[in-house]
Every structure is written in C-alpha cells, then in structure tokens.
mmCIF file of C-alpha atoms in Angstrom:
data_model
loop_
_atom_site.group_PDB
_atom_site.id
_atom_site.type_symbol
_atom_site.label_atom_id
_atom_site.label_comp_id
_atom_site.label_asym_id
_atom_site.label_seq_id
_atom_site.Cartn_x
_atom_site.Cartn_y
_atom_site.Cartn_z
ATOM 1 C CA MET A 1 -16.243 -29.378 -108.240
ATOM 2 C CA SER A 2 -16.734 -31.893 -105.406
ATOM 3 C CA GLU A 3 -13.956 -34.205 -106.460
ATOM 4 C CA GLN A 4 -11.100 -31.886 -105.834
ATOM 5 C CA LEU A 5 -12.263 -31.113 -102.040
ATOM 6 C CA LEU A 6 -11.320 -32.680 -98.996
ATOM 7 C CA VAL A 7 -13.657 -34.605 -97.258
ATOM 8 C CA THR A 8 -13.895 -35.228 -93.050
ATOM 9 C CA PRO A 9 -14.085 -38.321 -92.228
ATOM 10 C CA PHE A 10 -18.339 -37.712 -90.912
ATOM 11 C CA HIS A 11 -18.596 -36.818 -94.404
ATOM 12 C CA ALA A 12 -21.161 -39.494 -95.111
ATOM 13 C CA LEU A 13 -22.903 -39.319 -91.816
ATOM 14 C CA HIS A 14 -23.343 -35.579 -92.498
ATOM 15 C CA ILE A 15 -25.138 -36.819 -95.969
ATOM 16 C CA GLU A 16 -26.734 -39.734 -94.713
ATOM 17 C CA MET A 17 -28.193 -36.559 -92.046
ATOM 18 C CA GLY A 18 -29.604 -34.592 -95.016
ATOM 19 C CA ALA A 19 -26.669 -31.495 -94.737
ATOM 20 C CA LYS A 20 -26.575 -29.211 -96.681
ATOM 21 C CA MET A 21 -22.632 -29.458 -98.344
ATOM 22 C CA VAL A 22 -20.705 -25.955 -99.370
ATOM 23 C CA PRO A 23 -16.787 -25.611 -100.231
ATOM 24 C CA PHE A 24 -14.649 -24.154 -96.716
ATOM 25 C CA ALA A 25 -10.745 -24.181 -96.719
ATOM 26 C CA GLY A 26 -10.720 -26.919 -99.345
ATOM 27 C CA TYR A 27 -13.204 -29.205 -97.729
ATOM 28 C CA ASP A 28 -16.840 -30.437 -98.358
ATOM 29 C CA MET A 29 -18.754 -29.406 -95.264
ATOM 30 C CA PRO A 30 -21.751 -29.263 -93.953
ATOM 31 C CA VAL A 31 -23.174 -25.271 -93.958
ATOM 32 C CA GLN A 32 -26.591 -26.366 -92.042
ATOM 33 C CA TYR A 33 -28.910 -29.448 -90.961
ATOM 34 C CA ALA A 34 -32.834 -29.946 -91.968
ATOM 35 C CA LEU A 35 -33.612 -28.096 -89.062
ATOM 36 C CA GLY A 36 -31.994 -24.734 -90.896
ATOM 37 C CA VAL A 37 -29.613 -22.642 -89.229
ATOM 38 C CA LYS A 38 -31.468 -20.191 -86.512
ATOM 39 C CA LYS A 39 -32.979 -23.729 -84.753
ATOM 40 C CA GLU A 40 -29.342 -25.261 -84.657
ATOM 41 C CA HIS A 41 -28.464 -22.423 -82.759
ATOM 42 C CA LEU A 42 -30.935 -22.356 -80.782
ATOM 43 C CA HIS A 43 -30.662 -25.863 -79.924
ATOM 44 C CA CYS A 44 -27.060 -25.687 -79.118
ATOM 45 C CA ARG A 45 -27.668 -22.415 -76.421
ATOM 46 C CA GLN A 46 -30.715 -24.041 -75.406
ATOM 47 C CA SER A 47 -29.076 -28.168 -75.177
ATOM 48 C CA ALA A 48 -26.367 -29.498 -76.763
ATOM 49 C CA GLY A 49 -25.090 -29.262 -80.492
ATOM 50 C CA LEU A 50 -22.317 -31.070 -82.399
ATOM 51 C CA PHE A 51 -19.861 -29.429 -84.981
ATOM 52 C CA ASP A 52 -17.333 -31.313 -87.025
ATOM 53 C CA VAL A 53 -14.638 -29.483 -87.045
ATOM 54 C CA SER A 54 -12.088 -31.982 -88.531
ATOM 55 C CA HIS A 55 -10.814 -29.476 -91.248
ATOM 56 C CA MET A 56 -8.451 -27.521 -88.420
ATOM 57 C CA GLY A 57 -5.120 -28.623 -88.227
ATOM 58 C CA GLN A 58 -4.159 -30.541 -86.185
ATOM 59 C CA LEU A 59 0.000 -31.047 -84.617
ATOM 60 C CA ARG A 60 2.346 -32.004 -82.107
ATOM 61 C CA LEU A 61 5.319 -30.802 -81.154
ATOM 62 C CA LYS A 62 7.379 -32.596 -79.107
ATOM 63 C CA GLY A 63 11.360 -32.392 -77.677
ATOM 64 C CA ALA A 64 12.342 -30.499 -74.412
ATOM 65 C CA ASN A 65 12.547 -27.145 -76.058
ATOM 66 C CA ALA A 66 9.214 -27.335 -77.990
ATOM 67 C CA ALA A 67 7.451 -24.528 -75.564
ATOM 68 C CA ALA A 68 10.147 -22.303 -75.504
ATOM 69 C CA ALA A 69 10.132 -22.436 -79.787
ATOM 70 C CA ILE A 70 6.733 -21.860 -80.544
ATOM 71 C CA GLU A 71 6.949 -19.020 -77.387
ATOM 72 C CA ALA A 72 9.330 -17.153 -79.925
ATOM 73 C CA LEU A 73 6.082 -17.024 -82.032
ATOM 74 C CA VAL A 74 3.461 -15.995 -79.653
ATOM 75 C CA PRO A 75 2.998 -13.221 -77.527
ATOM 76 C CA VAL A 76 1.889 -15.263 -75.048
ATOM 77 C CA ASP A 77 3.176 -17.845 -71.740
ATOM 78 C CA ILE A 78 3.600 -21.075 -73.152
ATOM 79 C CA ILE A 79 6.419 -21.982 -71.684
ATOM 80 C CA ASP A 80 4.924 -21.806 -67.953
ATOM 81 C CA LEU A 81 1.552 -23.528 -69.456
ATOM 82 C CA PRO A 82 0.297 -26.072 -67.095
ATOM 83 C CA ALA A 83 0.640 -30.092 -68.294
ATOM 84 C CA GLY A 84 -3.446 -30.602 -69.154
ATOM 85 C CA LYS A 85 -3.978 -26.934 -69.495
ATOM 86 C CA GLN A 86 -4.736 -25.254 -72.804
ATOM 87 C CA ARG A 87 -4.364 -21.575 -73.915
ATOM 88 C CA TYR A 88 -5.464 -19.282 -76.929
ATOM 89 C CA ALA A 89 -2.193 -18.177 -79.167
ATOM 90 C CA PHE A 90 -1.627 -16.188 -82.542
ATOM 91 C CA PHE A 91 1.074 -15.994 -84.653
ATOM 92 C CA THR A 92 2.494 -12.511 -85.509
ATOM 93 C CA ASN A 93 4.374 -10.832 -88.087
ATOM 94 C CA GLU A 94 6.948 -8.645 -88.221
ATOM 95 C CA GLN A 95 4.697 -5.543 -89.233
ATOM 96 C CA GLY A 96 2.556 -6.952 -85.493
ATOM 97 C CA GLY A 97 0.159 -8.110 -87.422
ATOM 98 C CA ILE A 98 -2.304 -11.181 -86.916
ATOM 99 C CA SER A 99 -0.993 -14.322 -89.332
ATOM 100 C CA ASP A 100 -3.700 -17.097 -87.634
ATOM 101 C CA ASP A 101 -5.254 -17.749 -84.588
ATOM 102 C CA LEU A 102 -4.611 -21.014 -82.219
ATOM 103 C CA MET A 103 -4.341 -23.053 -79.085
ATOM 104 C CA VAL A 104 -1.802 -24.879 -78.089
ATOM 105 C CA THR A 105 -2.396 -27.402 -75.226
ATOM 106 C CA ASN A 106 0.039 -29.472 -72.609
ATOM 107 C CA PHE A 107 0.204 -32.906 -72.638
ATOM 108 C CA GLY A 108 3.099 -33.036 -71.048
ATOM 109 C CA ASP A 109 4.966 -35.345 -73.498
ATOM 110 C CA HIS A 110 4.535 -33.316 -76.221
ATOM 111 C CA LEU A 111 2.458 -30.045 -76.951
ATOM 112 C CA PHE A 112 -0.573 -30.658 -79.386
ATOM 113 C CA VAL A 113 -1.492 -27.221 -81.456
ATOM 114 C CA VAL A 114 -5.119 -26.378 -83.563
ATOM 115 C CA VAL A 115 -5.087 -24.318 -86.462
ATOM 116 C CA ASN A 116 -7.178 -23.244 -88.550
ATOM 117 C CA ALA A 117 -8.809 -24.863 -91.772
ATOM 118 C CA ALA A 118 -7.749 -21.664 -94.209
ATOM 119 C CA CYS A 119 -3.906 -21.061 -92.766
ATOM 120 C CA LYS A 120 -2.544 -24.787 -91.712
ATOM 121 C CA THR A 121 -0.980 -24.964 -94.907
ATOM 122 C CA GLN A 122 1.009 -21.800 -94.109
ATOM 123 C CA ASP A 123 1.086 -22.246 -90.332
ATOM 124 C CA ILE A 124 3.461 -25.568 -90.916
ATOM 125 C CA ALA A 125 5.221 -23.774 -93.079
ATOM 126 C CA HIS A 126 5.786 -21.022 -90.328
ATOM 127 C CA LEU A 127 6.627 -23.817 -87.283
ATOM 128 C CA GLN A 128 9.226 -25.924 -89.933
ATOM 129 C CA ALA A 129 11.195 -22.513 -91.029
ATOM 130 C CA ASN A 130 11.249 -21.228 -87.755
ATOM 131 C CA LEU A 131 11.518 -24.260 -85.359
ATOM 132 C CA PRO A 132 14.662 -25.854 -84.232
ATOM 133 C CA ALA A 133 15.670 -28.942 -85.647
ATOM 134 C CA ASP A 134 15.298 -30.474 -81.883
ATOM 135 C CA VAL A 135 11.509 -30.135 -81.558
ATOM 136 C CA GLU A 136 9.865 -32.462 -84.049
ATOM 137 C CA ILE A 137 6.775 -31.258 -85.764
ATOM 138 C CA ASP A 138 4.063 -34.424 -86.337
ATOM 139 C CA ILE A 139 1.464 -33.715 -88.878
ATOM 140 C CA ILE A 140 -1.193 -35.019 -87.161
ATOM 141 C CA GLU A 141 -3.435 -36.744 -90.217
ATOM 142 C CA ASP A 142 -5.351 -39.697 -88.681
ATOM 143 C CA ARG A 143 -7.552 -37.861 -85.793
ATOM 144 C CA ALA A 144 -10.819 -35.972 -86.658
ATOM 145 C CA LEU A 145 -12.358 -33.298 -84.381
ATOM 146 C CA LEU A 146 -15.365 -33.181 -82.682
ATOM 147 C CA ALA A 147 -17.010 -30.354 -80.208
ATOM 148 C CA ILE A 148 -20.289 -30.661 -78.448
ATOM 149 C CA GLN A 149 -21.524 -26.996 -76.852
ATOM 150 C CA GLY A 150 -24.397 -26.184 -75.133
ATOM 151 C CA PRO A 151 -25.593 -26.163 -71.365
ATOM 152 C CA LYS A 152 -25.695 -30.070 -71.711
ATOM 153 C CA ALA A 153 -23.234 -31.069 -73.231
ATOM 154 C CA ALA A 154 -21.443 -31.996 -69.720
ATOM 155 C CA ASP A 155 -24.152 -34.079 -69.552
ATOM 156 C CA MET A 156 -23.903 -35.848 -72.457
ATOM 157 C CA LEU A 157 -19.995 -36.535 -72.856
ATOM 158 C CA ALA A 158 -20.227 -37.486 -69.132
ATOM 159 C CA LYS A 159 -22.917 -40.571 -70.852
ATOM 160 C CA LEU A 160 -19.722 -41.864 -72.229
ATOM 161 C CA ASN A 161 -16.836 -41.188 -69.889
ATOM 162 C CA ALA A 162 -18.209 -39.735 -66.639
ATOM 163 C CA ASP A 163 -13.999 -38.262 -65.901
ATOM 164 C CA VAL A 164 -15.218 -35.673 -68.074
ATOM 165 C CA GLN A 165 -17.247 -33.841 -65.529
ATOM 166 C CA LYS A 166 -14.412 -32.953 -63.133
ATOM 167 C CA MET A 167 -12.831 -30.939 -66.232
ATOM 168 C CA VAL A 168 -13.074 -26.894 -65.735
ATOM 169 C CA PHE A 169 -12.299 -24.352 -69.200
ATOM 170 C CA MET A 170 -8.773 -24.344 -70.799
ATOM 171 C CA ASP A 171 -8.655 -28.161 -69.024
ATOM 172 C CA ALA A 172 -7.172 -30.897 -71.513
ATOM 173 C CA GLU A 173 -6.955 -34.542 -70.974
ATOM 174 C CA LYS A 174 -6.602 -37.440 -72.307
ATOM 175 C CA ILE A 175 -9.731 -39.688 -71.891
ATOM 176 C CA GLN A 176 -11.035 -42.701 -72.971
ATOM 177 C CA LEU A 177 -13.984 -42.701 -75.244
ATOM 178 C CA VAL A 178 -15.927 -45.284 -77.490
ATOM 179 C CA GLY A 179 -12.704 -47.593 -76.370
ATOM 180 C CA VAL A 180 -10.170 -45.596 -78.020
ATOM 181 C CA GLU A 181 -7.728 -42.656 -75.940
ATOM 182 C CA CYS A 182 -9.151 -39.274 -77.180
ATOM 183 C CA TYR A 183 -7.926 -35.297 -76.409
ATOM 184 C CA VAL A 184 -10.320 -33.906 -74.661
ATOM 185 C CA SER A 185 -10.150 -30.363 -73.272
ATOM 186 C CA ARG A 186 -13.470 -27.962 -72.237
ATOM 187 C CA SER A 187 -13.453 -25.367 -74.587
ATOM 188 C CA GLY A 188 -15.295 -24.019 -77.423
ATOM 189 C CA TYR A 189 -15.842 -21.475 -79.767
ATOM 190 C CA THR A 190 -19.623 -20.802 -79.163
ATOM 191 C CA GLY A 191 -19.114 -18.835 -75.979
ATOM 192 C CA GLU A 192 -20.807 -22.193 -74.694
ATOM 193 C CA ASP A 193 -19.895 -24.143 -71.654
ATOM 194 C CA GLY A 194 -18.637 -27.830 -74.145
ATOM 195 C CA PHE A 195 -16.156 -29.767 -75.010
ATOM 196 C CA GLU A 196 -13.625 -30.393 -78.196
ATOM 197 C CA ILE A 197 -12.425 -34.333 -79.141
ATOM 198 C CA SER A 198 -10.032 -35.231 -80.938
ATOM 199 C CA VAL A 199 -10.182 -38.865 -81.554
ATOM 200 C CA PRO A 200 -9.062 -41.433 -83.824
ATOM 201 C CA ALA A 201 -10.468 -41.193 -87.603
ATOM 202 C CA ALA A 202 -11.545 -45.407 -87.339
ATOM 203 C CA GLN A 203 -14.085 -43.905 -84.403
ATOM 204 C CA ALA A 204 -14.766 -40.829 -85.327
ATOM 205 C CA GLU A 205 -18.295 -41.883 -86.857
ATOM 206 C CA GLN A 206 -18.850 -44.364 -83.976
ATOM 207 C CA LEU A 207 -18.747 -41.482 -81.815
ATOM 208 C CA ALA A 208 -20.560 -39.254 -82.941
ATOM 209 C CA ARG A 209 -23.236 -41.807 -83.493
ATOM 210 C CA GLU A 210 -23.242 -42.256 -79.528
ATOM 211 C CA LEU A 211 -23.606 -38.821 -79.041
ATOM 212 C CA LEU A 212 -26.666 -37.864 -81.461
ATOM 213 C CA ALA A 213 -28.310 -41.235 -79.363
ATOM 214 C CA ASN A 214 -29.394 -38.428 -77.121
ATOM 215 C CA ASP A 215 -32.682 -36.176 -78.186
ATOM 216 C CA GLU A 216 -30.489 -33.739 -76.679
ATOM 217 C CA VAL A 217 -27.477 -33.448 -79.467
ATOM 218 C CA GLU A 218 -28.140 -31.769 -82.765
ATOM 219 C CA TRP A 219 -25.672 -31.354 -85.657
ATOM 220 C CA VAL A 220 -24.548 -27.668 -86.155
ATOM 221 C CA GLY A 221 -23.236 -26.701 -89.419
ATOM 222 C CA LEU A 222 -21.347 -23.861 -90.368
ATOM 223 C CA GLY A 223 -24.219 -21.165 -90.524
ATOM 224 C CA ALA A 224 -25.050 -21.807 -86.994
ATOM 225 C CA ARG A 225 -20.906 -21.577 -85.155
ATOM 226 C CA ASP A 226 -20.638 -17.733 -87.451
ATOM 227 C CA SER A 227 -24.157 -16.916 -85.627
ATOM 228 C CA LEU A 228 -22.842 -18.464 -82.058
ATOM 229 C CA ARG A 229 -19.519 -17.239 -82.173
ATOM 230 C CA LEU A 230 -20.085 -13.615 -83.297
ATOM 231 C CA GLU A 231 -23.081 -13.750 -80.505
ATOM 232 C CA CYS A 232 -20.020 -13.562 -78.002
ATOM 233 C CA GLY A 233 -17.710 -11.615 -79.409
ATOM 234 C CA LEU A 234 -15.333 -14.056 -80.566
ATOM 235 C CA CYS A 235 -12.604 -12.868 -83.928
ATOM 236 C CA LEU A 236 -12.862 -15.996 -86.981
ATOM 237 C CA TYR A 237 -9.739 -15.240 -88.538
ATOM 238 C CA GLY A 238 -9.580 -13.713 -92.240
ATOM 239 C CA HIS A 239 -12.690 -11.236 -91.637
ATOM 240 C CA ASP A 240 -11.805 -9.895 -87.937
ATOM 241 C CA LEU A 241 -8.126 -10.700 -88.032
ATOM 242 C CA ASP A 242 -5.665 -10.893 -90.552
ATOM 243 C CA GLU A 243 -1.971 -10.284 -91.504
ATOM 244 C CA THR A 244 -2.657 -6.453 -91.459
ATOM 245 C CA THR A 245 -4.103 -6.104 -87.620
ATOM 246 C CA THR A 246 -2.459 -6.040 -84.793
ATOM 247 C CA PRO A 247 -3.470 -7.516 -81.242
ATOM 248 C CA VAL A 248 -4.169 -3.780 -80.161
ATOM 249 C CA GLU A 249 -5.953 -3.014 -82.895
ATOM 250 C CA ALA A 250 -8.485 -6.340 -82.715
ATOM 251 C CA SER A 251 -9.159 -5.746 -78.480
ATOM 252 C CA LEU A 252 -7.304 -9.033 -78.076
ATOM 253 C CA LEU A 253 -4.403 -7.457 -74.968
ATOM 254 C CA TRP A 254 -6.220 -10.439 -72.698
ATOM 255 C CA GLY A 255 -4.763 -13.086 -74.982
ATOM 256 C CA ILE A 256 -1.075 -11.206 -74.998
ATOM 257 C CA SER A 257 0.367 -12.793 -71.621
ATOM 258 C CA LYS A 258 1.544 -10.573 -67.879
ATOM 259 C CA ALA A 259 5.135 -12.729 -68.674
ATOM 260 C CA ARG A 260 5.432 -11.171 -72.369
ATOM 261 C CA ARG A 261 4.926 -7.801 -71.867
ATOM 262 C CA ALA A 262 7.223 -5.018 -71.319
ATOM 263 C CA ASP A 263 7.441 -5.098 -67.980
ATOM 264 C CA GLY A 264 7.359 -9.472 -68.236
ATOM 265 C CA VAL A 265 9.567 -12.234 -67.150
ATOM 266 C CA ARG A 266 10.505 -13.033 -70.836
ATOM 267 C CA ALA A 267 8.977 -9.334 -72.218
ATOM 268 C CA GLY A 268 9.111 -9.333 -75.955
ATOM 269 C CA GLY A 269 11.168 -11.486 -78.510
ATOM 270 C CA PHE A 270 8.400 -12.515 -80.178
ATOM 271 C CA ILE A 271 8.046 -11.791 -83.887
ATOM 272 C CA GLY A 272 6.841 -8.231 -84.140
ATOM 273 C CA SER A 273 7.108 -7.781 -80.694
ATOM 274 C CA ASP A 274 8.600 -4.065 -80.775
ATOM 275 C CA ILE A 275 5.318 -2.662 -82.717
ATOM 276 C CA ILE A 276 3.100 -4.257 -80.252
ATOM 277 C CA LEU A 277 4.528 -3.297 -77.136
ATOM 278 C CA GLU A 278 4.616 -0.235 -78.258
ATOM 279 C CA GLN A 279 0.931 0.208 -79.678
ATOM 280 C CA ILE A 280 0.280 -1.516 -75.769
ATOM 281 C CA ALA A 281 2.357 1.554 -74.199
ATOM 282 C CA THR A 282 1.106 4.504 -75.850
ATOM 283 C CA LYS A 283 -2.028 3.291 -76.327
ATOM 284 C CA GLN A 284 -1.918 4.887 -80.144
ATOM 285 C CA VAL A 285 -3.360 3.306 -83.093
ATOM 286 C CA SER A 286 -5.473 4.315 -85.808
ATOM 287 C CA ARG A 287 -8.127 1.680 -84.938
ATOM 288 C CA LYS A 288 -10.221 -0.313 -83.121
ATOM 289 C CA ARG A 289 -12.557 -3.881 -82.967
ATOM 290 C CA ILE A 290 -15.882 -2.190 -82.188
ATOM 291 C CA GLY A 291 -19.073 -4.546 -81.083
ATOM 292 C CA LEU A 292 -22.163 -2.746 -83.292
ATOM 293 C CA VAL A 293 -26.091 -3.796 -82.461
ATOM 294 C CA GLY A 294 -28.656 -2.489 -84.865
ATOM 295 C CA LEU A 295 -31.097 -0.149 -84.192
ATOM 296 C CA THR A 296 -33.140 -1.392 -87.921
ATOM 297 C CA LYS A 297 -34.397 -5.573 -87.937
ATOM 298 C CA ALA A 298 -31.823 -5.600 -91.047
ATOM 299 C CA PRO A 299 -28.657 -7.245 -90.590
ATOM 300 C CA VAL A 300 -25.778 -6.108 -91.582
ATOM 301 C CA ARG A 301 -22.688 -7.842 -93.353
ATOM 302 C CA GLU A 302 -19.493 -8.478 -94.021
ATOM 303 C CA GLY A 303 -18.165 -5.369 -95.841
ATOM 304 C CA ALA A 304 -20.852 -3.229 -95.434
ATOM 305 C CA LYS A 305 -18.852 0.763 -94.404
ATOM 306 C CA LEU A 306 -19.794 2.444 -91.403
ATOM 307 C CA PHE A 307 -20.088 6.856 -91.798
ATOM 308 C CA ASP A 308 -20.407 8.624 -88.428
ATOM 309 C CA ALA A 309 -23.221 11.220 -88.760
ATOM 310 C CA ALA A 310 -22.341 13.908 -90.701
ATOM 311 C CA ASP A 311 -21.817 11.360 -92.945
ATOM 312 C CA ASN A 312 -18.133 10.074 -93.122
ATOM 313 C CA GLU A 313 -16.680 6.845 -93.640
ATOM 314 C CA ILE A 314 -14.986 5.545 -91.035
ATOM 315 C CA GLY A 315 -14.743 2.205 -90.757
ATOM 316 C CA ILE A 316 -16.116 -1.493 -91.819
ATOM 317 C CA VAL A 317 -18.004 -4.384 -90.522
ATOM 318 C CA THR A 318 -15.920 -7.185 -90.825
ATOM 319 C CA SER A 319 -18.770 -9.803 -89.140
ATOM 320 C CA GLY A 320 -22.399 -9.120 -89.426
ATOM 321 C CA THR A 321 -25.525 -11.326 -89.126
ATOM 322 C CA PHE A 322 -29.038 -11.592 -87.019
ATOM 323 C CA GLY A 323 -28.475 -12.933 -83.968
ATOM 324 C CA PRO A 324 -30.992 -15.130 -83.463
ATOM 325 C CA THR A 325 -30.245 -15.669 -79.225
ATOM 326 C CA LYS A 326 -31.956 -11.571 -78.697
ATOM 327 C CA SER A 327 -33.128 -11.541 -81.968
ATOM 328 C CA ILE A 328 -31.025 -8.335 -83.030
ATOM 329 C CA PRO A 329 -28.990 -7.686 -85.444
ATOM 330 C CA VAL A 330 -25.164 -7.855 -84.049
ATOM 331 C CA ALA A 331 -21.631 -7.269 -86.197
ATOM 332 C CA MET A 332 -18.136 -6.576 -85.653
ATOM 333 C CA GLY A 333 -15.734 -4.131 -86.809
ATOM 334 C CA TYR A 334 -13.440 -1.820 -87.610
ATOM 335 C CA VAL A 335 -13.768 2.209 -86.488
ATOM 336 C CA GLY A 336 -11.592 5.064 -86.187
ATOM 337 C CA THR A 337 -10.674 5.012 -82.376
ATOM 338 C CA ASP A 338 -13.039 8.706 -81.956
ATOM 339 C CA TYR A 339 -16.052 6.453 -82.603
ATOM 340 C CA THR A 340 -15.490 3.382 -80.316
ATOM 341 C CA ALA A 341 -17.107 4.702 -77.308
ATOM 342 C CA ILE A 342 -20.269 2.333 -76.074
ATOM 343 C CA GLY A 343 -23.526 4.410 -77.353
ATOM 344 C CA THR A 344 -21.946 5.910 -80.372
ATOM 345 C CA GLU A 345 -24.718 6.019 -83.517
ATOM 346 C CA LEU A 346 -23.315 4.958 -86.739
ATOM 347 C CA PHE A 347 -24.591 3.749 -90.078
ATOM 348 C CA ALA A 348 -23.927 0.566 -91.836
ATOM 349 C CA GLU A 349 -24.311 1.741 -95.455
ATOM 350 C CA VAL A 350 -26.936 -1.795 -96.582
ATOM 351 C CA ARG A 351 -27.929 -1.525 -100.703
ATOM 352 C CA GLY A 352 -27.714 2.165 -100.526
ATOM 353 C CA LYS A 353 -29.530 2.878 -97.741
ATOM 354 C CA LYS A 354 -27.862 4.043 -94.454
ATOM 355 C CA LEU A 355 -29.040 2.199 -91.298
ATOM 356 C CA ALA A 356 -28.080 2.896 -87.831
ATOM 357 C CA MET A 357 -25.912 0.774 -85.202
ATOM 358 C CA VAL A 358 -24.902 1.698 -81.690
ATOM 359 C CA VAL A 359 -21.424 0.526 -80.481
ATOM 360 C CA GLU A 360 -22.335 -2.395 -77.639
ATOM 361 C CA LYS A 361 -20.282 -3.705 -75.036
ATOM 362 C CA MET A 362 -18.772 -7.585 -76.340
ATOM 363 C CA PRO A 363 -20.305 -9.906 -76.105
ATOM 364 C CA PHE A 364 -23.284 -9.254 -77.339
ATOM 365 C CA VAL A 365 -25.024 -13.240 -75.407
ATOM 366 C CA ALA A 366 -22.858 -14.114 -72.033
ATOM 367 C CA GLN A 367 -20.137 -16.345 -72.128
ATOM 368 C CA SER A 368 -20.968 -19.829 -70.493
ATOM 369 C CA TYR A 369 -17.912 -21.313 -69.969
ATOM 370 C CA TYR A 370 -17.735 -23.547 -66.199
ATOM 371 C CA ARG A 371 -15.176 -22.830 -64.562
ATOM 372 C CA GLY A 372 -15.929 -25.139 -61.431
#
C-alpha cells in the first residue's frame, strides 16, 4: 500500500530514526518513534519536540487585492493583518459550517497560507473558484514544513539564528537557517512555545539533523501531536470541526474578528455570515463543544456516546485520549447546551459500560505561548 502514499522530504530520516509509519491524509507519516507516544509527549512538554508537518498544504497568494479576496471567505480580519504577523482562520460554508481551519501570514509582498493535509485539494479548489483573476495562487511544492515545540524550542532554534529570540507568539519572518531563506512563525499546535518553519525541501533534512544534534530535541510523531493538542484544548479538523459545525457551536468565538462581527467596520460578508452572526446575537445553538475529564483511569475515545444521569443520550465525544501530562483521561465533544456548565457529570459509553466524566474548562493543560 505504501507505494501509493506520498512521502515528505524527511521520510528517509524517519525510517533511519526507527519511526513506525502509518498512512495519514495520503502520506506515509510517523505515528511514533522508539521513545513511544507517552515519552515523546512528555519530552515536548519538558524540552523540545520536532514534528514533520510537511503533509500540510503551503500556498502563496499574490496581488493587491489578495487580503480582501481571502477575507471574503473567512470571518477573520485579513485586510488589517500587519506585515510579519500570522492569524488563525477558518473557511465557512453557506450553512455556517467550517470547511477547514488554516493559518494566514502577511509577508508583505504576499500572503502565506497553510491548510490541513486532508483538505488541501478542496481548499485549493475553493480558493481558485472564489478568488478574483487578479489574485495569483502559487501552490508551493518545493518546501517542507517542520515544527519545533516546547520550552527549550527557542534556545535550540536560536543556535542556528539568534533572531528567532526576538519573535513573539504569532510573529512571522523570513529568516536564514542552514544557509537558506526559511519562513518562520512563532506558533504551533501543541500549546507550547515553539516555531513552524517552511524550509526549501533540498535543505530540510540538514535543518532537522542540526536541530536533532541537540540532546534536548527529539522527533515526535502523530500520536503525541494528537495528545498534546487535545490537552491544550485545540481542535482537530475532521474530528472536532467539520462542515456541519458552526464556529459558535465549536466555541471558536475568539477566532471571529471584531471587525467582521455585526457591529464591526467590515461586518459579515463572508460565506454563511448571516447564520453565524445570528447565532452570536441570539446565543441560540442546540449544542456546544465542551471539555471532559474522566473520573476513572480508562481513556474515552472519539465516537463514544455521552449520556446524562437519567441515561438520555445527549452528545458525542469527538476527540479523546489519556492525557500524559496530568495522567488523566481527557476528551472534547459536543452536548446539548443544557449540559455545558463546568462541573456537570456526564457518562461516556465505552464497550457497553458507562464511565463517569465531568465537564471541565479547557485547556486542560495551560498554554505556554511566548508573548514577550
């Protein structure tokens, strides 16, 4: 089967490092290394983890109207995004649902966009169908994407270029690393401080090896990437977010810019805005995303049904695992709005048994972004 799978520029290095490879979003990707998922997870929380995220889509949007054009597709302020800054966004559909989440960076002469691997083809088609002719889309095929995350990430990357130390969360700059221009943002998806680095594919392995030469840096696979983001309350597209889920239901109001809200300077105007702005105004939705902590030691996985104390089915788990940082099961899911209060006891059905869980505020583990 692996013959049909795409590979990233780090593929040979993953094999050399003893990675267990699995199919993921059409790619042959490392799910874990010799350390194992739990130790990789804890290493990232305590030191620095290295992640291959080259399967994600990298795009450049060029043209004087690029910011206005993409702003028509997301409920986010892109027009006033300063040069050297990055912002989280999501594409919405006519029903107000989320068709993908993405990162948009203003590099001055172009917008740099990173989209999810599984949605890459549809996102490019969506942009091509909706952007005006004077906005050029450049699909980047010759760059890898590497993330270094954790409390020691900045010190490790600063060994290659001290300029990264000046950056704060959501800053983005073109920085020389291993002799080539890299697009570096102080961001990531683990809840830790860290950086995402778009590096020319030809120098990708060299960059990874230079970082791995430090004892503080270890490869981290998809398994621990998932548990890290879940502990920090970060959604995974296709699991916690999808075409049928609105940003209001998903508790992503922080991701809808003030400028695009009903009283904003550029209110609405994005696809599905009438439905989303109405939900914000009336606070009327039938379900909401919540965080859950297990009261037993058994992990509760995606797809587990949720019940109230009277055995009524009230929702579903969309992400769940055993959280290594605090040694407790953590999950997120959707329930009817009557069950969202912090401290509410619910029950998850696991192999025919009802396991007690309690609604808890997210993130379960505090985010450690560096804000200066």
